Amino acid sequence: MHSFFTYVFLGISLAAPIGPVKATLINTGINKGFFRAWIFSLGALSSDILYMLLVYFGIAKFIDSPFMQTLLWSFGCFVLIYTGIENLLALHKTKAKTMTKTNRIRHTYIAGLFMAFLNPLTVLFWLGIYGSLLVGSSEPLAGYEIFICSGAILLGIMMVDLTMSLLSSSASKVLSNNILTGISMISSLSMICFGVYFGVQAYHSLF
């Protein structure tokens, strides 16, 4: 059986890079605290599990169709640009230890779920790496091995998300408001840049 910790490390390696979902997670941790950031990450993790199931049952071929790819690029573009602009407009409200109670936990979870699900980069990963995992490099994996390896990948992702949630929420307690505003601005601009990139990809897939 393949090493359990190898797949944990794979999950860590996949979750560590700062993409649009991680930028939003960091922004959530700074502005709304650890709990909201962790709930957001659980929403994103639910999307990962959903894609795992789609790949496992072979439904992912439908998602890999040109039409669905264009749709995902387009929706991802809209969601990221909208969220980034909304965060930029709310920068003046960024203060240490500020947690708005009006933002319900359910909305935070759904935001993480949809942002990760509509991220075409997530689709590319699960169709590529996880699809290869199911096939097996040298020998096919048994059913229980697939379950264990999938759990190891998810564990690695959860470790990174937990660390980022802790660090971003702790930053709001030790950093000045100006630094927090700067971090929020950078993460918001990165979301907009990713959104523009997704929009360009959607355009190229259409024309």
Backbone as JSON Lines, residues from 0, in Angstrom:
{"i":0,"aa":"M","n":[0.84,-1.2,0.0],"ca":[0.0,0.0,0.0],"c":[0.87,1.25,0.0]}
{"i":1,"aa":"H","n":[0.46,2.26,-0.74],"ca":[1.21,3.5,-0.81],"c":[1.26,4.15,0.57]}
{"i":2,"aa":"S","n":[2.34,4.9,0.81],"ca":[2.54,5.51,2.13],"c":[1.42,6.5,2.44]}
{"i":3,"aa":"F","n":[0.85,6.37,3.64],"ca":[-0.21,7.27,4.09],"c":[0.3,8.7,4.16]}
{"i":4,"aa":"F","n":[1.51,8.86,4.71],"ca":[2.05,10.2,4.9],"c":[2.45,10.86,3.58]}
{"i":5,"aa":"T","n":[2.7,10.05,2.57],"ca":[2.98,10.61,1.25],"c":[1.77,11.37,0.73]}
{"i":6,"aa":"Y","n":[0.59,10.83,0.96],"ca":[-0.63,11.48,0.5],"c":[-1.03,12.63,1.41]}
{"i":7,"aa":"V","n":[-0.66,12.55,2.7],"ca":[-0.85,13.71,3.58],"c":[-0.01,14.87,3.07]}
{"i":8,"aa":"F","n":[1.24,14.58,2.72],"ca":[2.14,15.62,2.19],"c":[1.62,16.15,0.86]}
{"i":9,"aa":"L","n":[1.03,15.27,0.05],"ca":[0.43,15.71,-1.21],"c":[-0.68,16.71,-0.95]}
{"i":10,"aa":"G","n":[-1.54,16.41,0.04],"ca":[-2.61,17.34,0.4],"c":[-2.07,18.67,0.88]}
{"i":11,"aa":"I","n":[-0.99,18.63,1.68],"ca":[-0.36,19.87,2.17],"c":[0.19,20.67,1.01]}
{"i":12,"aa":"S","n":[0.88,19.99,0.1],"ca":[1.48,20.67,-1.06],"c":[0.43,21.31,-1.94]}
{"i":13,"aa":"L","n":[-0.72,20.67,-2.07],"ca":[-1.78,21.21,-2.92],"c":[-2.49,22.39,-2.28]}
{"i":14,"aa":"A","n":[-2.6,22.35,-0.94],"ca":[-3.36,23.39,-0.25],"c":[-2.51,24.6,0.11]}
{"i":15,"aa":"A","n":[-1.18,24.45,0.14],"ca":[-0.31,25.52,0.61],"c":[-0.27,26.75,-0.3]}
{"i":16,"aa":"P","n":[-0.21,26.6,-1.64],"ca":[-0.13,27.8,-2.49],"c":[-1.31,28.74,-2.29]}
{"i":17,"aa":"I","n":[-1.02,30.04,-2.36],"ca":[-2.07,31.05,-2.16],"c":[-2.81,31.28,-3.48]}
{"i":18,"aa":"G","n":[-4.0,30.73,-3.56],"ca":[-4.87,30.95,-4.71],"c":[-6.06,31.79,-4.28]}
{"i":19,"aa":"P","n":[-7.08,31.89,-5.11],"ca":[-8.25,32.72,-4.77],"c":[-8.97,32.26,-3.51]}
{"i":20,"aa":"V","n":[-9.06,30.94,-3.3],"ca":[-9.76,30.44,-2.11],"c":[-8.96,30.74,-0.85]}
{"i":21,"aa":"K","n":[-7.63,30.53,-0.91],"ca":[-6.79,30.8,0.26],"c":[-6.73,32.3,0.57]}
{"i":22,"aa":"A","n":[-6.74,33.13,-0.47],"ca":[-6.74,34.58,-0.25],"c":[-8.01,35.0,0.48]}
{"i":23,"aa":"T","n":[-9.14,34.41,0.12],"ca":[-10.4,34.72,0.8],"c":[-10.39,34.19,2.23]}
{"i":24,"aa":"L","n":[-9.81,33.01,2.43],"ca":[-9.72,32.44,3.77],"c":[-8.91,33.35,4.69]}
{"i":25,"aa":"I","n":[-7.77,33.84,4.2],"ca":[-6.93,34.74,4.99],"c":[-7.69,36.03,5.31]}
{"i":26,"aa":"N","n":[-8.38,36.56,4.32],"ca":[-9.15,37.79,4.52],"c":[-10.25,37.57,5.54]}
{"i":27,"aa":"T","n":[-10.9,36.41,5.49],"ca":[-11.96,36.07,6.45],"c":[-11.4,35.95,7.85]}
{"i":28,"aa":"G","n":[-10.23,35.32,7.99],"ca":[-9.61,35.18,9.3],"c":[-9.25,36.51,9.92]}
{"i":29,"aa":"I","n":[-8.74,37.43,9.11],"ca":[-8.35,38.75,9.61],"c":[-9.55,39.56,10.05]}
{"i":30,"aa":"N","n":[-10.6,39.53,9.25],"ca":[-11.75,40.4,9.5],"c":[-12.82,39.79,10.4]}
{"i":31,"aa":"K","n":[-12.93,38.46,10.39],"ca":[-14.04,37.83,11.12],"c":[-13.6,36.79,12.14]}
{"i":32,"aa":"G","n":[-12.3,36.54,12.24],"ca":[-11.81,35.64,13.27],"c":[-11.63,34.2,12.82]}
{"i":33,"aa":"F","n":[-11.03,33.41,13.73],"ca":[-10.68,32.02,13.42],"c":[-11.89,31.17,13.06]}
{"i":34,"aa":"F","n":[-12.95,31.28,13.84],"ca":[-14.1,30.38,13.65],"c":[-14.7,30.54,12.26]}
{"i":35,"aa":"R","n":[-14.87,31.8,11.83],"ca":[-15.45,32.03,10.5],"c":[-14.51,31.54,9.39]}
{"i":36,"aa":"A","n":[-13.21,31.75,9.59],"ca":[-12.25,31.27,8.6],"c":[-12.27,29.75,8.5]}
{"i":37,"aa":"W","n":[-12.39,29.08,9.64],"ca":[-12.43,27.62,9.67],"c":[-13.71,27.11,9.01]}
{"i":38,"aa":"I","n":[-14.84,27.79,9.26],"ca":[-16.1,27.41,8.62],"c":[-15.98,27.58,7.1]}
{"i":39,"aa":"F","n":[-15.35,28.67,6.67],"ca":[-15.14,28.9,5.24],"c":[-14.31,27.77,4.63]}
{"i":40,"aa":"S","n":[-13.25,27.36,5.35],"ca":[-12.39,26.29,4.84],"c":[-13.14,24.95,4.79]}
{"i":41,"aa":"L","n":[-14.06,24.73,5.73],"ca":[-14.87,23.51,5.7],"c":[-15.78,23.49,4.47]}
{"i":42,"aa":"G","n":[-16.28,24.67,4.09],"ca":[-17.07,24.76,2.87],"c":[-16.24,24.39,1.65]}
{"i":43,"aa":"A","n":[-15.0,24.92,1.61],"ca":[-14.1,24.59,0.5],"c":[-13.75,23.11,0.5]}
{"i":44,"aa":"L","n":[-13.56,22.55,1.71],"ca":[-13.24,21.12,1.82],"c":[-14.41,20.26,1.34]}
{"i":45,"aa":"S","n":[-15.62,20.71,1.6],"ca":[-16.8,19.98,1.12],"c":[-16.82,19.91,-0.4]}
{"i":46,"aa":"S","n":[-16.36,21.01,-1.03],"ca":[-16.27,21.02,-2.48],"c":[-15.24,19.99,-2.96]}
{"i":47,"aa":"D","n":[-14.12,19.89,-2.24],"ca":[-13.1,18.9,-2.59],"c":[-13.67,17.48,-2.5]}
{"i":48,"aa":"I","n":[-14.41,17.22,-1.43],"ca":[-15.02,15.89,-1.26],"c":[-16.01,15.6,-2.38]}
{"i":49,"aa":"L","n":[-16.77,16.63,-2.77],"ca":[-17.74,16.46,-3.86],"c":[-17.04,16.11,-5.16]}
{"i":50,"aa":"Y","n":[-15.93,16.81,-5.46],"ca":[-15.18,16.5,-6.67],"c":[-14.57,15.11,-6.6]}
{"i":51,"aa":"M","n":[-14.13,14.71,-5.41],"ca":[-13.61,13.35,-5.23],"c":[-14.66,12.31,-5.64]}
{"i":52,"aa":"L","n":[-15.87,12.53,-5.17],"ca":[-16.96,11.59,-5.47],"c":[-17.29,11.59,-6.96]}
{"i":53,"aa":"L","n":[-17.26,12.79,-7.57],"ca":[-17.56,12.89,-9.0],"c":[-16.52,12.13,-9.82]}
{"i":54,"aa":"V","n":[-15.25,12.29,-9.44],"ca":[-14.18,11.58,-10.15],"c":[-14.31,10.08,-9.93]}
{"i":55,"aa":"Y","n":[-14.58,9.7,-8.7],"ca":[-14.66,8.27,-8.35],"c":[-15.78,7.56,-9.13]}
{"i":56,"aa":"F","n":[-16.9,8.25,-9.26],"ca":[-18.04,7.63,-9.94],"c":[-18.06,7.92,-11.45]}
{"i":57,"aa":"G","n":[-17.02,8.59,-11.94],"ca":[-16.89,8.79,-13.37],"c":[-17.72,9.92,-13.94]}
{"i":58,"aa":"I","n":[-18.37,10.7,-13.07],"ca":[-19.22,11.8,-13.55],"c":[-18.37,12.99,-13.97]}
{"i":59,"aa":"A","n":[-17.1,13.0,-13.56],"ca":[-16.24,14.15,-13.82],"c":[-16.0,14.38,-15.31]}
{"i":60,"aa":"K","n":[-16.22,13.36,-16.14],"ca":[-16.04,13.55,-17.58],"c":[-16.99,14.61,-18.12]}
{"i":61,"aa":"F","n":[-18.17,14.7,-17.5],"ca":[-19.13,15.73,-17.9],"c":[-18.6,17.12,-17.55]}
{"i":62,"aa":"I","n":[-17.99,17.24,-16.36],"ca":[-17.44,18.52,-15.93],"c":[-16.26,18.93,-16.81]}
{"i":63,"aa":"D","n":[-15.57,17.94,-17.36],"ca":[-14.39,18.22,-18.18],"c":[-14.76,18.61,-19.61]}
{"i":64,"aa":"S","n":[-16.05,18.65,-19.92],"ca":[-16.48,19.03,-21.27],"c":[-16.22,20.51,-21.5]}
{"i":65,"aa":"P","n":[-16.0,20.92,-22.76],"ca":[-15.72,22.33,-23.06],"c":[-16.8,23.28,-22.55]}
{"i":66,"aa":"F","n":[-18.06,22.88,-22.66],"ca":[-19.15,23.75,-22.2],"c":[-19.05,24.01,-20.7]}
{"i":67,"aa":"M","n":[-18.85,22.95,-19.91],"ca":[-18.77,23.1,-18.46],"c":[-17.52,23.86,-18.05]}
{"i":68,"aa":"Q","n":[-16.42,23.64,-18.77],"ca":[-15.2,24.38,-18.46],"c":[-15.4,25.88,-18.67]}
{"i":69,"aa":"T","n":[-16.05,26.23,-19.78],"ca":[-16.34,27.64,-20.04],"c":[-17.26,28.21,-18.97]}
{"i":70,"aa":"L","n":[-18.26,27.43,-18.58],"ca":[-19.19,27.87,-17.55],"c":[-18.48,28.1,-16.22]}
{"i":71,"aa":"L","n":[-17.58,27.19,-15.86],"ca":[-16.83,27.33,-14.6],"c":[-15.89,28.52,-14.64]}
{"i":72,"aa":"W","n":[-15.19,28.71,-15.76],"ca":[-14.33,29.88,-15.89],"c":[-15.14,31.16,-15.72]}
{"i":73,"aa":"S","n":[-16.31,31.21,-16.36],"ca":[-17.15,32.42,-16.33],"c":[-17.69,32.7,-14.93]}
{"i":74,"aa":"F","n":[-18.25,31.68,-14.29],"ca":[-18.77,31.86,-12.94],"c":[-17.65,32.18,-11.95]}
{"i":75,"aa":"G","n":[-16.52,31.51,-12.11],"ca":[-15.37,31.8,-11.24],"c":[-14.91,33.24,-11.39]}
{"i":76,"aa":"C","n":[-14.91,33.73,-12.62],"ca":[-14.55,35.13,-12.89],"c":[-15.48,36.08,-12.16]}
{"i":77,"aa":"F","n":[-16.79,35.84,-12.29],"ca":[-17.77,36.72,-11.65],"c":[-17.65,36.7,-10.13]}
{"i":78,"aa":"V","n":[-17.57,35.49,-9.55],"ca":[-17.53,35.36,-8.09],"c":[-16.29,36.03,-7.51]}
{"i":79,"aa":"L","n":[-15.13,35.82,-8.14],"ca":[-13.88,36.36,-7.6],"c":[-13.81,37.87,-7.73]}
{"i":80,"aa":"I","n":[-14.19,38.39,-8.89],"ca":[-14.15,39.85,-9.08],"c":[-15.15,40.53,-8.17]}
{"i":81,"aa":"Y","n":[-16.35,39.97,-8.06],"ca":[-17.38,40.55,-7.18],"c":[-16.91,40.54,-5.73]}
{"i":82,"aa":"T","n":[-16.37,39.41,-5.27],"ca":[-15.92,39.3,-3.88],"c":[-14.75,40.23,-3.62]}
{"i":83,"aa":"G","n":[-13.81,40.3,-4.57],"ca":[-12.65,41.18,-4.4],"c":[-13.05,42.64,-4.31]}
{"i":84,"aa":"I","n":[-13.95,43.08,-5.18],"ca":[-14.4,44.48,-5.16],"c":[-15.18,44.76,-3.88]}
{"i":85,"aa":"E","n":[-16.02,43.81,-3.46],"ca":[-16.79,43.98,-2.23],"c":[-15.86,44.13,-1.03]}
{"i":86,"aa":"N","n":[-14.79,43.34,-0.99],"ca":[-13.83,43.44,0.11],"c":[-13.08,44.76,0.08]}
{"i":87,"aa":"L","n":[-12.74,45.24,-1.12],"ca":[-12.05,46.52,-1.24],"c":[-12.93,47.66,-0.74]}
{"i":88,"aa":"L","n":[-14.21,47.62,-1.08],"ca":[-15.13,48.66,-0.64],"c":[-15.33,48.65,0.87]}
{"i":89,"aa":"A","n":[-15.08,47.49,1.49],"ca":[-15.29,47.37,2.94],"c":[-13.98,47.52,3.72]}
{"i":90,"aa":"L","n":[-12.91,47.96,3.06],"ca":[-11.62,48.06,3.73],"c":[-11.63,49.02,4.91]}
{"i":91,"aa":"H","n":[-12.43,50.07,4.83],"ca":[-12.47,51.04,5.92],"c":[-13.06,50.45,7.19]}
{"i":92,"aa":"K","n":[-13.69,49.28,7.05],"ca":[-14.28,48.63,8.22],"c":[-13.33,47.62,8.86]}
{"i":93,"aa":"T","n":[-12.14,47.44,8.26],"ca":[-11.19,46.46,8.77],"c":[-10.54,46.97,10.04]}
{"i":94,"aa":"K","n":[-10.86,46.34,11.14],"ca":[-10.28,46.68,12.43],"c":[-9.92,45.41,13.17]}
{"i":95,"aa":"A","n":[-8.94,45.53,14.07],"ca":[-8.54,44.37,14.86],"c":[-9.7,43.93,15.74]}
{"i":96,"aa":"K","n":[-9.87,42.6,15.8],"ca":[-10.89,41.98,16.64],"c":[-12.31,42.33,16.23]}
{"i":97,"aa":"T","n":[-12.49,42.73,14.98],"ca":[-13.84,43.05,14.51],"c":[-14.49,41.81,13.92]}
{"i":98,"aa":"M","n":[-15.65,41.44,14.45],"ca":[-16.38,40.28,13.96],"c":[-17.85,40.66,13.8]}
{"i":99,"aa":"T","n":[-18.3,40.73,12.57],"ca":[-19.7,41.09,12.33],"c":[-20.61,39.91,12.52]}
{"i":100,"aa":"K","n":[-21.56,40.04,13.4],"ca":[-22.46,38.93,13.71],"c":[-23.54,38.76,12.65]}
{"i":101,"aa":"T","n":[-23.69,39.8,11.79],"ca":[-24.73,39.72,10.76],"c":[-24.39,38.66,9.71]}
{"i":102,"aa":"N","n":[-23.09,38.4,9.52],"ca":[-22.69,37.37,8.57],"c":[-22.87,36.0,9.21]}
{"i":103,"aa":"R","n":[-23.86,35.3,8.81],"ca":[-24.17,34.03,9.44],"c":[-23.17,32.95,9.04]}
{"i":104,"aa":"I","n":[-23.07,31.97,9.93],"ca":[-22.15,30.86,9.7],"c":[-22.51,30.13,8.41]}
{"i":105,"aa":"R","n":[-23.8,29.97,8.18],"ca":[-24.24,29.26,6.98],"c":[-23.77,29.95,5.72]}
{"i":106,"aa":"H","n":[-23.84,31.28,5.7],"ca":[-23.4,32.03,4.53],"c":[-21.9,31.88,4.32]}
{"i":107,"aa":"T","n":[-21.14,31.85,5.42],"ca":[-19.7,31.68,5.33],"c":[-19.36,30.31,4.74]}
{"i":108,"aa":"Y","n":[-20.07,29.29,5.2],"ca":[-19.84,27.93,4.7],"c":[-20.18,27.84,3.21]}
{"i":109,"aa":"I","n":[-21.32,28.4,2.82],"ca":[-21.74,28.36,1.42],"c":[-20.76,29.12,0.53]}
{"i":110,"aa":"A","n":[-20.23,30.24,1.05],"ca":[-19.25,31.02,0.29],"c":[-18.02,30.18,0.0]}
{"i":111,"aa":"G","n":[-17.53,29.45,1.01],"ca":[-16.37,28.59,0.8],"c":[-16.67,27.46,-0.17]}
{"i":112,"aa":"L","n":[-17.86,26.89,-0.05],"ca":[-18.26,25.78,-0.92],"c":[-18.31,26.2,-2.38]}
{"i":113,"aa":"F","n":[-19.0,27.31,-2.66],"ca":[-19.18,27.73,-4.05],"c":[-17.9,28.31,-4.64]}
{"i":114,"aa":"M","n":[-17.12,29.04,-3.83],"ca":[-15.89,29.62,-4.37],"c":[-14.92,28.51,-4.78]}
{"i":115,"aa":"A","n":[-14.84,27.46,-3.98],"ca":[-13.95,26.35,-4.33],"c":[-14.52,25.53,-5.49]}
{"i":116,"aa":"F","n":[-15.83,25.33,-5.48],"ca":[-16.46,24.51,-6.52],"c":[-16.38,25.18,-7.89]}
{"i":117,"aa":"L","n":[-16.47,26.52,-7.91],"ca":[-16.44,27.25,-9.17],"c":[-15.03,27.62,-9.59]}
{"i":118,"aa":"N","n":[-14.04,27.16,-8.84],"ca":[-12.65,27.44,-9.17],"c":[-12.15,26.39,-10.17]}
{"i":119,"aa":"P","n":[-11.92,26.78,-11.42],"ca":[-11.49,25.79,-12.43],"c":[-10.18,25.12,-12.07]}
{"i":120,"aa":"L","n":[-9.32,25.81,-11.3],"ca":[-8.06,25.2,-10.89],"c":[-8.31,23.98,-10.0]}
{"i":121,"aa":"T","n":[-9.38,24.05,-9.19],"ca":[-9.75,22.9,-8.36],"c":[-10.17,21.73,-9.24]}
{"i":122,"aa":"V","n":[-10.92,22.05,-10.29],"ca":[-11.38,21.01,-11.22],"c":[-10.18,20.33,-11.88]}
{"i":123,"aa":"L","n":[-9.22,21.15,-12.33],"ca":[-8.05,20.6,-13.0],"c":[-7.28,19.67,-12.08]}
{"i":124,"aa":"F","n":[-7.18,20.03,-10.8],"ca":[-6.46,19.18,-9.87],"c":[-7.15,17.84,-9.68]}
{"i":125,"aa":"W","n":[-8.44,17.88,-9.36],"ca":[-9.14,16.64,-9.04],"c":[-9.26,15.73,-10.26]}
{"i":126,"aa":"L","n":[-9.39,16.32,-11.44],"ca":[-9.45,15.48,-12.64],"c":[-8.09,14.9,-12.98]}
{"i":127,"aa":"G","n":[-7.02,15.69,-12.7],"ca":[-5.68,15.25,-13.04],"c":[-5.05,14.36,-11.99]}
{"i":128,"aa":"I","n":[-4.7,14.96,-10.85],"ca":[-3.96,14.23,-9.8],"c":[-4.81,13.13,-9.18]}
{"i":129,"aa":"Y","n":[-6.03,13.48,-8.79],"ca":[-6.85,12.47,-8.12],"c":[-7.28,11.37,-9.09]}
{"i":130,"aa":"G","n":[-7.52,11.77,-10.35],"ca":[-7.84,10.76,-11.35],"c":[-6.69,9.78,-11.53]}
{"i":131,"aa":"S","n":[-5.45,10.3,-11.51],"ca":[-4.28,9.44,-11.61],"c":[-4.15,8.54,-10.4]}
{"i":132,"aa":"L","n":[-4.54,9.06,-9.24],"ca":[-4.49,8.27,-8.01],"c":[-5.4,7.05,-8.11]}
{"i":133,"aa":"L","n":[-6.58,7.23,-8.68],"ca":[-7.53,6.12,-8.8],"c":[-7.01,5.05,-9.76]}
{"i":134,"aa":"V","n":[-6.35,5.51,-10.83],"ca":[-5.82,4.56,-11.8],"c":[-4.63,3.81,-11.21]}
{"i":135,"aa":"G","n":[-3.8,4.55,-10.46],"ca":[-2.61,3.94,-9.87],"c":[-1.43,4.05,-10.81]}
{"i":136,"aa":"S","n":[-0.26,4.35,-10.25],"ca":[0.92,4.52,-11.09],"c":[1.48,3.18,-11.57]}
{"i":137,"aa":"S","n":[1.72,2.27,-10.64],"ca":[2.29,0.99,-11.02],"c":[1.29,-0.15,-10.86]}
{"i":138,"aa":"E","n":[0.45,-0.05,-9.82],"ca":[-0.55,-1.08,-9.58],"c":[-1.83,-0.42,-9.1]}
{"i":139,"aa":"P","n":[-2.99,-0.9,-9.53],"ca":[-4.26,-0.29,-9.13],"c":[-4.46,-0.37,-7.62]}
{"i":140,"aa":"L","n":[-5.12,0.66,-7.07],"ca":[-5.4,0.68,-5.64],"c":[-6.69,-0.08,-5.35]}
{"i":141,"aa":"A","n":[-6.7,-0.79,-4.24],"ca":[-7.91,-1.46,-3.8],"c":[-8.89,-0.44,-3.25]}
{"i":142,"aa":"G","n":[-10.15,-0.85,-3.06],"ca":[-11.17,0.08,-2.59],"c":[-10.82,0.74,-1.28]}
{"i":143,"aa":"Y","n":[-10.36,-0.05,-0.3],"ca":[-10.04,0.52,1.01],"c":[-8.81,1.42,0.93]}
{"i":144,"aa":"E","n":[-7.88,1.11,0.0],"ca":[-6.68,1.94,-0.17],"c":[-7.06,3.31,-0.74]}
{"i":145,"aa":"I","n":[-8.0,3.32,-1.68],"ca":[-8.48,4.59,-2.23],"c":[-9.1,5.44,-1.12]}
{"i":146,"aa":"F","n":[-9.88,4.81,-0.25],"ca":[-10.51,5.52,0.86],"c":[-9.46,6.1,1.8]}
{"i":147,"aa":"I","n":[-8.43,5.32,2.13],"ca":[-7.38,5.78,3.05],"c":[-6.56,6.91,2.42]}
{"i":148,"aa":"C","n":[-6.19,6.74,1.15],"ca":[-5.39,7.76,0.47],"c":[-6.18,9.06,0.3]}
{"i":149,"aa":"S","n":[-7.46,8.94,0.0],"ca":[-8.31,10.13,-0.12],"c":[-8.4,10.85,1.22]}
{"i":150,"aa":"G","n":[-8.57,10.08,2.29],"ca":[-8.6,10.67,3.63],"c":[-7.3,11.35,3.98]}
{"i":151,"aa":"A","n":[-6.17,10.77,3.55],"ca":[-4.86,11.36,3.81],"c":[-4.71,12.7,3.1]}
{"i":152,"aa":"I","n":[-5.17,12.77,1.85],"ca":[-5.11,14.03,1.1],"c":[-5.96,15.1,1.79]}
{"i":153,"aa":"L","n":[-7.17,14.72,2.19],"ca":[-8.06,15.67,2.87],"c":[-7.47,16.11,4.21]}
{"i":154,"aa":"L","n":[-6.79,15.2,4.91],"ca":[-6.15,15.55,6.18],"c":[-5.07,16.59,5.97]}
{"i":155,"aa":"G","n":[-4.27,16.42,4.91],"ca":[-3.24,17.4,4.59],"c":[-3.83,18.76,4.28]}
{"i":156,"aa":"I","n":[-4.92,18.78,3.51],"ca":[-5.6,20.04,3.19],"c":[-6.14,20.7,4.44]}
{"i":157,"aa":"M","n":[-6.74,19.9,5.33],"ca":[-7.3,20.44,6.58],"c":[-6.21,21.02,7.47]}
{"i":158,"aa":"M","n":[-5.04,20.4,7.5],"ca":[-3.93,20.91,8.31],"c":[-3.49,22.3,7.85]}
{"i":159,"aa":"V","n":[-3.41,22.47,6.53],"ca":[-3.03,23.78,5.98],"c":[-4.11,24.82,6.27]}
{"i":160,"aa":"D","n":[-5.37,24.45,6.06],"ca":[-6.48,25.38,6.3],"c":[-6.55,25.79,7.76]}
{"i":161,"aa":"L","n":[-6.33,24.83,8.66],"ca":[-6.35,25.13,10.09],"c":[-5.23,26.08,10.46]}
{"i":162,"aa":"T","n":[-4.04,25.84,9.9],"ca":[-2.9,26.71,10.18],"c":[-3.14,28.12,9.67]}
{"i":163,"aa":"M","n":[-3.66,28.24,8.44],"ca":[-3.92,29.57,7.86],"c":[-5.03,30.29,8.63]}
{"i":164,"aa":"S","n":[-6.02,29.55,9.08],"ca":[-7.1,30.17,9.87],"c":[-6.56,30.71,11.18]}
{"i":165,"aa":"L","n":[-5.69,29.94,11.83],"ca":[-5.09,30.38,13.1],"c":[-4.2,31.59,12.91]}
{"i":166,"aa":"L","n":[-3.33,31.53,11.88],"ca":[-2.39,32.62,11.66],"c":[-3.1,33.92,11.27]}
{"i":167,"aa":"S","n":[-4.08,33.81,10.38],"ca":[-4.78,35.02,9.93],"c":[-5.6,35.64,11.05]}
{"i":168,"aa":"S","n":[-6.24,34.82,11.87],"ca":[-7.03,35.37,12.98],"c":[-6.12,35.92,14.08]}
{"i":169,"aa":"S","n":[-4.96,35.3,14.28],"ca":[-4.02,35.8,15.28],"c":[-3.41,37.12,14.84]}
{"i":170,"aa":"A","n":[-3.27,37.29,13.52],"ca":[-2.69,38.53,13.0],"c":[-3.52,39.73,13.39]}
{"i":171,"aa":"S","n":[-4.84,39.56,13.48],"ca":[-5.72,40.68,13.82],"c":[-5.49,41.16,15.25]}
{"i":172,"aa":"K","n":[-4.83,40.33,16.08],"ca":[-4.61,40.7,17.47],"c":[-3.25,41.36,17.69]}
{"i":173,"aa":"V","n":[-2.31,41.12,16.77],"ca":[-0.95,41.62,16.99],"c":[-0.52,42.68,15.98]}
{"i":174,"aa":"L","n":[-1.2,42.76,14.85],"ca":[-0.82,43.72,13.83],"c":[-1.67,44.98,13.91]}
{"i":175,"aa":"S","n":[-1.1,46.08,13.44],"ca":[-1.83,47.35,13.46],"c":[-2.91,47.35,12.39]}
{"i":176,"aa":"N","n":[-3.84,48.29,12.52],"ca":[-4.94,48.39,11.56],"c":[-4.44,48.67,10.14]}
{"i":177,"aa":"N","n":[-3.37,49.47,10.03],"ca":[-2.83,49.79,8.71],"c":[-2.27,48.55,8.01]}
{"i":178,"aa":"I","n":[-1.57,47.71,8.79],"ca":[-1.02,46.48,8.22],"c":[-2.15,45.53,7.83]}
{"i":179,"aa":"L","n":[-3.16,45.42,8.71],"ca":[-4.3,44.55,8.41],"c":[-5.03,45.01,7.16]}
{"i":180,"aa":"T","n":[-5.17,46.34,7.02],"ca":[-5.81,46.88,5.83],"c":[-5.0,46.56,4.58]}
{"i":181,"aa":"G","n":[-3.66,46.65,4.71],"ca":[-2.79,46.33,3.58],"c":[-2.9,44.88,3.17]}
{"i":182,"aa":"I","n":[-2.93,43.98,4.16],"ca":[-3.07,42.55,3.86],"c":[-4.41,42.27,3.18]}
{"i":183,"aa":"S","n":[-5.47,42.89,3.71],"ca":[-6.8,42.71,3.11],"c":[-6.84,43.24,1.69]}
{"i":184,"aa":"M","n":[-6.15,44.36,1.46],"ca":[-6.12,44.94,0.12],"c":[-5.39,44.01,-0.86]}
{"i":185,"aa":"I","n":[-4.26,43.45,-0.41],"ca":[-3.49,42.54,-1.27],"c":[-4.31,41.3,-1.61]}
{"i":186,"aa":"S","n":[-4.97,40.72,-0.59],"ca":[-5.76,39.51,-0.84],"c":[-6.95,39.82,-1.74]}
{"i":187,"aa":"S","n":[-7.56,41.01,-1.57],"ca":[-8.69,41.38,-2.42],"c":[-8.26,41.6,-3.86]}
{"i":188,"aa":"L","n":[-7.11,42.28,-4.04],"ca":[-6.59,42.51,-5.39],"c":[-6.2,41.19,-6.06]}
{"i":189,"aa":"S","n":[-5.66,40.25,-5.26],"ca":[-5.3,38.95,-5.84],"c":[-6.54,38.22,-6.32]}
{"i":190,"aa":"M","n":[-7.65,38.35,-5.58],"ca":[-8.9,37.73,-6.01],"c":[-9.37,38.32,-7.34]}
{"i":191,"aa":"I","n":[-9.26,39.65,-7.45],"ca":[-9.67,40.31,-8.69],"c":[-8.78,39.86,-9.85]}
{"i":192,"aa":"C","n":[-7.47,39.74,-9.59],"ca":[-6.54,39.29,-10.64],"c":[-6.86,37.87,-11.09]}
{"i":193,"aa":"F","n":[-7.14,36.99,-10.13],"ca":[-7.53,35.63,-10.49],"c":[-8.84,35.65,-11.28]}
{"i":194,"aa":"G","n":[-9.76,36.53,-10.9],"ca":[-11.02,36.64,-11.6],"c":[-10.83,37.08,-13.05]}
{"i":195,"aa":"V","n":[-9.93,38.05,-13.25],"ca":[-9.63,38.51,-14.61],"c":[-9.0,37.38,-15.41]}
{"i":196,"aa":"Y","n":[-8.09,36.64,-14.77],"ca":[-7.46,35.49,-15.44],"c":[-8.5,34.46,-15.86]}
{"i":197,"aa":"F","n":[-9.43,34.17,-14.96],"ca":[-10.5,33.22,-15.29],"c":[-11.35,33.75,-16.44]}
{"i":198,"aa":"G","n":[-11.6,35.06,-16.43],"ca":[-12.38,35.66,-17.51],"c":[-11.69,35.54,-18.85]}
{"i":199,"aa":"V","n":[-10.37,35.74,-18.86],"ca":[-9.59,35.6,-20.1],"c":[-9.66,34.16,-20.6]}
{"i":200,"aa":"Q","n":[-9.55,33.21,-19.66],"ca":[-9.63,31.8,-20.05],"c":[-11.01,31.46,-20.61]}
{"i":201,"aa":"A","n":[-12.06,32.04,-20.02],"ca":[-13.42,31.82,-20.53],"c":[-13.56,32.38,-21.94]}
{"i":202,"aa":"Y","n":[-12.96,33.56,-22.17],"ca":[-13.0,34.18,-23.49],"c":[-12.3,33.31,-24.53]}
{"i":203,"aa":"H","n":[-11.1,32.8,-24.16],"ca":[-10.34,31.97,-25.09],"c":[-11.05,30.65,-25.39]}
{"i":204,"aa":"S","n":[-11.79,30.14,-24.41],"ca":[-12.5,28.88,-24.63],"c":[-13.73,29.08,-25.52]}
{"i":205,"aa":"L","n":[-14.2,30.34,-25.6],"ca":[-15.36,30.63,-26.44],"c":[-14.95,30.99,-27.86]}
{"i":206,"aa":"F","n":[-13.83,31.72,-27.99],"ca":[-13.43,32.24,-29.31],"c":[-12.07,31.7,-29.73]}
